[in-house]
Each structure stands twice: as C-alpha cells, then as structure tokens.
Coordinates of C-alpha atoms in Angstrom, one line a residue:
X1 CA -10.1 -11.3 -1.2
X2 CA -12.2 -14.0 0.3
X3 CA -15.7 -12.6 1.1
X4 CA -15.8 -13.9 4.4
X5 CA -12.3 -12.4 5.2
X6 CA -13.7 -8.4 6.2
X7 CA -11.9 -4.7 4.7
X8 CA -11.0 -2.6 7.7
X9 CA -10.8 1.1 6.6
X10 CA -8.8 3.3 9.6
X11 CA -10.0 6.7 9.7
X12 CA -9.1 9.9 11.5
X13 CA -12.0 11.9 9.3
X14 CA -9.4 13.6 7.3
X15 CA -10.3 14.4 3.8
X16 CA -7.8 11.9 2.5
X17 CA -9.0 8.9 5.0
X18 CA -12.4 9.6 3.4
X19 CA -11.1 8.6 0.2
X20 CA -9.7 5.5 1.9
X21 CA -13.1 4.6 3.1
X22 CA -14.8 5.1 -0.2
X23 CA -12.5 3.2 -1.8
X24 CA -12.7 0.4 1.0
X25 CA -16.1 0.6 0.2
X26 CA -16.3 0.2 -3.4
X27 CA -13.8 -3.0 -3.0
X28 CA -16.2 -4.2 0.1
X29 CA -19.4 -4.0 -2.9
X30 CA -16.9 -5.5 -5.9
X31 CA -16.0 -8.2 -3.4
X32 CA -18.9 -8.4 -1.0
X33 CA -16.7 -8.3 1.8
X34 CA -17.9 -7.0 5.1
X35 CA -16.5 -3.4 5.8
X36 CA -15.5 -2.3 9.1
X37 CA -14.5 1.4 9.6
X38 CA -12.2 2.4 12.4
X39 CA -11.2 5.4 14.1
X40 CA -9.0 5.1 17.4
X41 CA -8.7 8.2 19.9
X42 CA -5.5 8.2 21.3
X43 CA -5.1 6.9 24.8
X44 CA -2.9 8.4 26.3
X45 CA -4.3 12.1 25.4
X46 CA -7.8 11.2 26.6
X47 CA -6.1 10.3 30.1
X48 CA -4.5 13.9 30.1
X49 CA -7.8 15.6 29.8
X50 CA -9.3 13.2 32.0
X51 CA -6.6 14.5 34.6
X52 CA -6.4 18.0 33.5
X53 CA -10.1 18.5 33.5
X54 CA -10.9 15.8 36.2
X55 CA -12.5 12.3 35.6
X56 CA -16.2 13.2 35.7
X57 CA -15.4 16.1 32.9
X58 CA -18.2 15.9 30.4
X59 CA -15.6 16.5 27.7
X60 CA -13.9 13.5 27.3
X61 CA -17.6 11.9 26.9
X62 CA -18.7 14.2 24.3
X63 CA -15.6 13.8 22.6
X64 CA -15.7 10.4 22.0
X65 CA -19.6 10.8 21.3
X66 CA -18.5 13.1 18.3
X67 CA -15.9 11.0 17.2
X68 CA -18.8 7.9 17.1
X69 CA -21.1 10.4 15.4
X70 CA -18.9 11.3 12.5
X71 CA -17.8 7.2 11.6
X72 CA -21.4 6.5 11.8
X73 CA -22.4 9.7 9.7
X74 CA -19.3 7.9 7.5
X75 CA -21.2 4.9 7.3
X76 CA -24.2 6.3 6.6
X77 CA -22.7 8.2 3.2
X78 CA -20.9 5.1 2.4
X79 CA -24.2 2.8 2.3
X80 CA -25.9 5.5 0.3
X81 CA -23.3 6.6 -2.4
X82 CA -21.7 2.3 -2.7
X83 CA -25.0 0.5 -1.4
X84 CA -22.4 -1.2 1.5
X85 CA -23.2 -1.7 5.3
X86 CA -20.4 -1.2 7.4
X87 CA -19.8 -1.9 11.2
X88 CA -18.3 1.3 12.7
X89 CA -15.6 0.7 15.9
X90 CA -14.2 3.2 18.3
X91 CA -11.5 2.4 20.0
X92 CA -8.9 4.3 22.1
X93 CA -5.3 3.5 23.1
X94 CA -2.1 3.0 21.3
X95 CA -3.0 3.4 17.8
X96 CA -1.1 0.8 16.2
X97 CA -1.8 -1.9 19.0
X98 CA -5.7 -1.1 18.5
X99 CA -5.3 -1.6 15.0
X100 CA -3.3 -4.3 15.1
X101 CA -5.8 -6.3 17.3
X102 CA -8.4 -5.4 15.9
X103 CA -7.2 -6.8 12.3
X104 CA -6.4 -9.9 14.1
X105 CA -9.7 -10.4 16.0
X106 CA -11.7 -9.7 12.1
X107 CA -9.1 -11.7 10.6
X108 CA -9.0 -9.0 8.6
X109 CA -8.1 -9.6 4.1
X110 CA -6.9 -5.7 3.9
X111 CA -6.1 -2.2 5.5
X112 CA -6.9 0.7 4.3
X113 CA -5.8 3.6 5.0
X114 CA -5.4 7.6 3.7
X115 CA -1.8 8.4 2.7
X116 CA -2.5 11.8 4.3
X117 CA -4.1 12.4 7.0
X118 CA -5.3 14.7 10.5
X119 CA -2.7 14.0 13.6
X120 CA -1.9 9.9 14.2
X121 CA -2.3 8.9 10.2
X122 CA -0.2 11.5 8.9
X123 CA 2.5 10.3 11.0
X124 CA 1.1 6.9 10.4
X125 CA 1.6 6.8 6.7
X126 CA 5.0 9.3 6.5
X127 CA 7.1 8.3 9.3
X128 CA 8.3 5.5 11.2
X129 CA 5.2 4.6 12.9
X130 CA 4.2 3.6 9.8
X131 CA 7.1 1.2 8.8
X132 CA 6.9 -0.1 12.3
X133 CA 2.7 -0.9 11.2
X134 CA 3.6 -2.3 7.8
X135 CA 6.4 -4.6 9.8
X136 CA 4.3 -5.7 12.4
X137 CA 1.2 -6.8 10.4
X138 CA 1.1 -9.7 7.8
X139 CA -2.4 -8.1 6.3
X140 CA -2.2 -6.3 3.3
X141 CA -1.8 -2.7 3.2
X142 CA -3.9 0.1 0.8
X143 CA -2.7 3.6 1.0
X144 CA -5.0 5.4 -0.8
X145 CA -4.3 9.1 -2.0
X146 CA -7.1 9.4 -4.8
X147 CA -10.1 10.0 -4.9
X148 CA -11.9 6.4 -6.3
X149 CA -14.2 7.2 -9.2
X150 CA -13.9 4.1 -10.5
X151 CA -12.3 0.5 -10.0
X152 CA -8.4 0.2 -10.4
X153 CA -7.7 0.1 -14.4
X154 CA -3.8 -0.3 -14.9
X155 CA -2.0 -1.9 -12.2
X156 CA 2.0 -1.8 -12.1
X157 CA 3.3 -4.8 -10.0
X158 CA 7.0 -4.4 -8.9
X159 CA 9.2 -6.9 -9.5
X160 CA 12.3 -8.4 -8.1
X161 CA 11.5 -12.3 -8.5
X162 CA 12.1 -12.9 -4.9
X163 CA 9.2 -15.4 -3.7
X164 CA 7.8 -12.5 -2.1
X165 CA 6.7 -11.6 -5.8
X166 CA 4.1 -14.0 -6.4
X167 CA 2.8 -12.7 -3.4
X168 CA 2.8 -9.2 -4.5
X169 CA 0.5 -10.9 -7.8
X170 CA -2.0 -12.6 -5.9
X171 CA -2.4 -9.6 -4.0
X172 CA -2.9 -7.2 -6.9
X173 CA -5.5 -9.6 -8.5
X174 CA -7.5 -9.7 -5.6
X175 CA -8.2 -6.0 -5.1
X176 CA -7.9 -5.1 -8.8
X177 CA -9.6 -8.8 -10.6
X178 CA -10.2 -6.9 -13.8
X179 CA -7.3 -4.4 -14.1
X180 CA -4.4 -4.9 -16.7
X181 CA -1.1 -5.5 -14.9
X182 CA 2.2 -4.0 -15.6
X183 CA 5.3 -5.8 -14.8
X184 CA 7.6 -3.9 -13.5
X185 CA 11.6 -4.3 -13.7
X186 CA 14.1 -2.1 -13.1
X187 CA 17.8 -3.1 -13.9
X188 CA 21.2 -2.2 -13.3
X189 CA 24.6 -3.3 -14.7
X190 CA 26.4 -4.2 -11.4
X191 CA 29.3 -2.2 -10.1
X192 CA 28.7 -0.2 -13.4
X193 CA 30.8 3.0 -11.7
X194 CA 33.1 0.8 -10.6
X195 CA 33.8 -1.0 -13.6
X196 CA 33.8 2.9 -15.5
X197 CA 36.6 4.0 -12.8
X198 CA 38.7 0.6 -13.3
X199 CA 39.1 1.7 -16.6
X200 CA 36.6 -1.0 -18.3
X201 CA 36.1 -0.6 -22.1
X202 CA 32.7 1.1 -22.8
X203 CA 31.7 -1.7 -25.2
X204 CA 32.3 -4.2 -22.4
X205 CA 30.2 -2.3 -20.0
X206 CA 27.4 -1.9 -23.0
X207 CA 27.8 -5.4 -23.0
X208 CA 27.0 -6.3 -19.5
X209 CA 24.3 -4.2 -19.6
X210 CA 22.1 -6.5 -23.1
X211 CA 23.2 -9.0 -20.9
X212 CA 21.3 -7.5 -18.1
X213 CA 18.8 -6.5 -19.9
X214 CA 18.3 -9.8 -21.8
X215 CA 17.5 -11.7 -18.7
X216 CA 15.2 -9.4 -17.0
X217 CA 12.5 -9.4 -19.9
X218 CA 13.5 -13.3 -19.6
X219 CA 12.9 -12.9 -15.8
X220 CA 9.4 -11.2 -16.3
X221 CA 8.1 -13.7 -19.2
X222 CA 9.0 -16.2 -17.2
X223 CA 7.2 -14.8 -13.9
X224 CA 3.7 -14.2 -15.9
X225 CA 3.9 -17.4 -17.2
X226 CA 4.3 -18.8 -13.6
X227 CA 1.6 -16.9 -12.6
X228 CA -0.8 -18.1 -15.5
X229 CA -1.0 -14.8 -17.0
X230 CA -2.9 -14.6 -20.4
X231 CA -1.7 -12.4 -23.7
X232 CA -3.9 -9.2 -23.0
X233 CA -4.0 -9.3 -18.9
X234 CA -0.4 -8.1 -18.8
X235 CA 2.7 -5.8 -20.4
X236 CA 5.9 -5.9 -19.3
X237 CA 8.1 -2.6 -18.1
X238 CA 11.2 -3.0 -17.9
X239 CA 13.5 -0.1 -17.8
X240 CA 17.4 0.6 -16.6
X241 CA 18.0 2.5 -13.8
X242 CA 17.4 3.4 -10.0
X243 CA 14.0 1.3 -9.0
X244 CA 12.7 4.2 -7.1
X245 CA 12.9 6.8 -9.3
X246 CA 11.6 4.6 -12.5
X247 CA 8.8 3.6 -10.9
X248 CA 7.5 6.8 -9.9
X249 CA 8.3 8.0 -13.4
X250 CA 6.2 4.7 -15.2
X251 CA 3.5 5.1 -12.9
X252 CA 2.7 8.6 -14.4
X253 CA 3.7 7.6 -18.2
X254 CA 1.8 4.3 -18.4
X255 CA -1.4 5.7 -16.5
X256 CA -1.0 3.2 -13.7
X257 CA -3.6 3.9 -10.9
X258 CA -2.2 1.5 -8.6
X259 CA 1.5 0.4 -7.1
X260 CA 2.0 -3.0 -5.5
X261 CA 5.2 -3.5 -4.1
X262 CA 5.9 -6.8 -2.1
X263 CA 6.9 -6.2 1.5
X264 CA 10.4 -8.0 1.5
X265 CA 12.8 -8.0 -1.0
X266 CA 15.7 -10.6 -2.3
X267 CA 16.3 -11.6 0.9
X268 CA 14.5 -12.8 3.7
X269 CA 16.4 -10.4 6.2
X270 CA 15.8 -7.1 3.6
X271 CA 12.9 -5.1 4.3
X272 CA 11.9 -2.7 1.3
X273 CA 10.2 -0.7 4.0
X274 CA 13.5 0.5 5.6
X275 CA 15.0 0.9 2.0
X276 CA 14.3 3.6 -0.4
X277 CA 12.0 1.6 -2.8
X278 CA 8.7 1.6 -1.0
X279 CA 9.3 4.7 1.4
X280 CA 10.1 6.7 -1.6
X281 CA 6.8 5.4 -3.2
X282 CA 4.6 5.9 0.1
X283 CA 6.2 10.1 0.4
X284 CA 6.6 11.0 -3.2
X285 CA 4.2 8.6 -5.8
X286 CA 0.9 9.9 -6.9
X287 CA -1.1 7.2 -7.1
X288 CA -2.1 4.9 -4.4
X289 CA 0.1 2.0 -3.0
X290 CA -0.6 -1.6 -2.2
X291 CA 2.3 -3.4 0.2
X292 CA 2.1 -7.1 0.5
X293 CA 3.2 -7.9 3.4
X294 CA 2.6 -11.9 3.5
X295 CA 5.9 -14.0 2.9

C-alpha cells in the first residue's frame, strides 16, 4: 500500500472487529499508512428512537456519545499496544453508503473489517449485504477472523490466470511484503462425469486429466515468472478437485494465515462473489480473507 493512500478499519466494537482494527493497525505501523477507524450507527434506527422517544430525548445523544467513546477508547489501545495514531469517524445512515463514501473521500488503499461481528457486520460479512459491499467498491477488502500476533507468514494466492490474477498478486504483496506465497490451482478434467457416463475408457479420462494437470503447473510457473517471483518467495499448489473445497483444505495443511482471492473470475461478467469460491471461503475458511476487487 502506498503510505499516503490511508487503512480504514469498520467497527461495530464486536470482539471480532477488534481484531480487525488491531490488525489494521499493525499493517497502518508496517506500512505507515494513516489509520482511520469507523463505526456507523444506523440511520434509520436512530430516527425511530428519535420518534418513539421524541426529538429532544437525551438518548439518542448519549448514544452516539457512547458509541464515539468506545472508537476513541479503540484508538487509544491501538496507539498504545502498535505505537499508531488513528482518526476515529462516526457516522450514521445506510451503512454501506457511509462506508462507501467515506472510502472514496480517504481514497482509501484497504478495508478492513471483522468476519464476525455485533448487528450490521455480521450481516455485513455473511449475507448479501456484503456481496453487494464487495461489488460496489473497487478498494480492497480484509476480513479478518484472527487474532493478529504477528505479520502474515504464508500467504495462498488463488489462481485462475484471468487478468484479475495479477491483481490478486499485487494485492497480496502489499499487505503481506515479507510473507511466502502459495500459488494456488485447483483443476478439473472437463465434463469428467460426462465423459464416465458416455462410456469413455478410464485410461482416456486419466489421460485428460496429466494433460490437465501438466498445464496448470505450466500455467502457475509461468504466472510467477510474469510476476517476477524469485526461487524462495513462492511454492506452487496445485491440486485436482472442487476449488472451494481444496482451498479450505490447503489453507489448514500448508499453515496459510491468509486467502487472497481476486474479485472476478475468467470472465469479465463472472463474479466469484455470487459463486461458491469466495462465499464459501468468507462462511466456512479459518483464516482471514483478502478480496481484490480492482480489474
């Protein structure tokens, strides 16, 4: 990340959004890019208090003075445990059009945000609302779910050589400069149950899939070299089988702390978001994800 272009951390003071902010916070001091913590009361439930209770309620007041008092408590715990000042906002309204504007108005290099969270982020992170955030935006995306104890070590990038790719690299480099990459491909043999029930020989199917096979690990050599990756920065992974469910399997098994999965897939019309690839990452992996979302 560019150390003029700021880290803005959402929060909703959830114990999982605190591990966002920390680790906002540790890539704010690796980077020394200015941190911005965010917390956005929702509109439309502030205007129902202020009509249930009537406008000059001193609820509504004290409940946004609470909700400033615990970011700035936040940043108070953040400059003493990662030696990092960070601006605190409070906003209120639609939640994704607060965010939204205000990553535009920062110019904003990443979001960060907990994978679980306290009322708006959970449903942020596991439902739609959140694949209509990752859509919308064309900032990178953190969902954190661990607790950050140190710098990323093991990175595995996703793969499907679509330009969005390269993208997916650069990205991973910036937030993790030091961590060894994993290249991740999965593979299938096309039409393999088709070709099983059309009464194919086995040895031809076995066939197609060295051939498959054969040019992915060409595919991935080929893509580090691209990317001017060095012998010892890198390892490929390349494994048969559903992309999914292999990368949430590789991530435990190679010790990968972070997933980077590009935003758009083979095509420029296919979203990964409203496929099974990175949803099934975002509900079920364990370690935190990084989207892409730049073309």
């Amino acid at each position: 990340m560019k150390p003029t272009q700021p880290i803005l951390a959402v929060t909703d003071f959830s114990p999982l959004a605190r591990h966002a902010a920390e680790r906002a916070a540790r890539l704010a001091h690796e980077t020394g890019a200015p941190l911005t913590l965010m917390h956005v009361m929702r509109g439309g439930a502030l205007h129902n208090l202020r009509q249930w209770l009537g406008t000059s309620h001193p609820l509504a007041t004290q409940l946004e003075a609470d909700a400033q008092q615990q970011l700035d408590q936040l940043a108070a715990d953040l400059h003493t445990a990662r030696h990092v000042s960070a601006r605190t906002v409070l906003a209120s309204g639609s939640v994704l059009d607060e965010i939204g504007q205000k990553a535009e108005a920062l110019n904003a290099a990443l979001l960060v945000l907990g994978a679980r969270g306290e009322g708006f982020l959970r449903r942020q992170v596991l439902g739609t609302t959140s694949e209509r955030l990752l859509r919308r935006t064309t900032r990178p995306v953190l969902v954190v779910r661990q607790t950050p104890h140190a710098a990323y070590r093991r990175v595995l990038v996703a793969l499907d050589f679509s330009p969005w790719s390269l993208q997916a690299l650069a990205v991973a480099r910036r937030v993790a400069p030091h961590a060894h990459l994993v290249l991740f491909n999965a593979f299938q043999v096309p039409f393999e149950e088709k070709l099983h029930f059309a009464g194919v020989d086995p040895t031809t199917i076995e066939h197609y899939r060295q051939q498959a096979r054969t040019q992915a690990v060409q595919q991935v050599h080929a893509f580090a070299a691209s990317a001017r990756l060095k012998s010892g920065q890198w390892e490929p992974c390349i494994v048969e089988g559903d992309p999914s469910l292999r990368m949430a399997q590789q991530e435990l098994a190679l010790d990968c702390d972070l997933v980077v999965l590009g935003k758009h897939g083979q095509s420029a019309a296919e979203d990964l978001l409203l496929g099974s690839v990175t949803q099934h990452m975002l509900a079920e992996g364990s370690v935190d994800v990084l989207v892409s979302t730049a073309r």
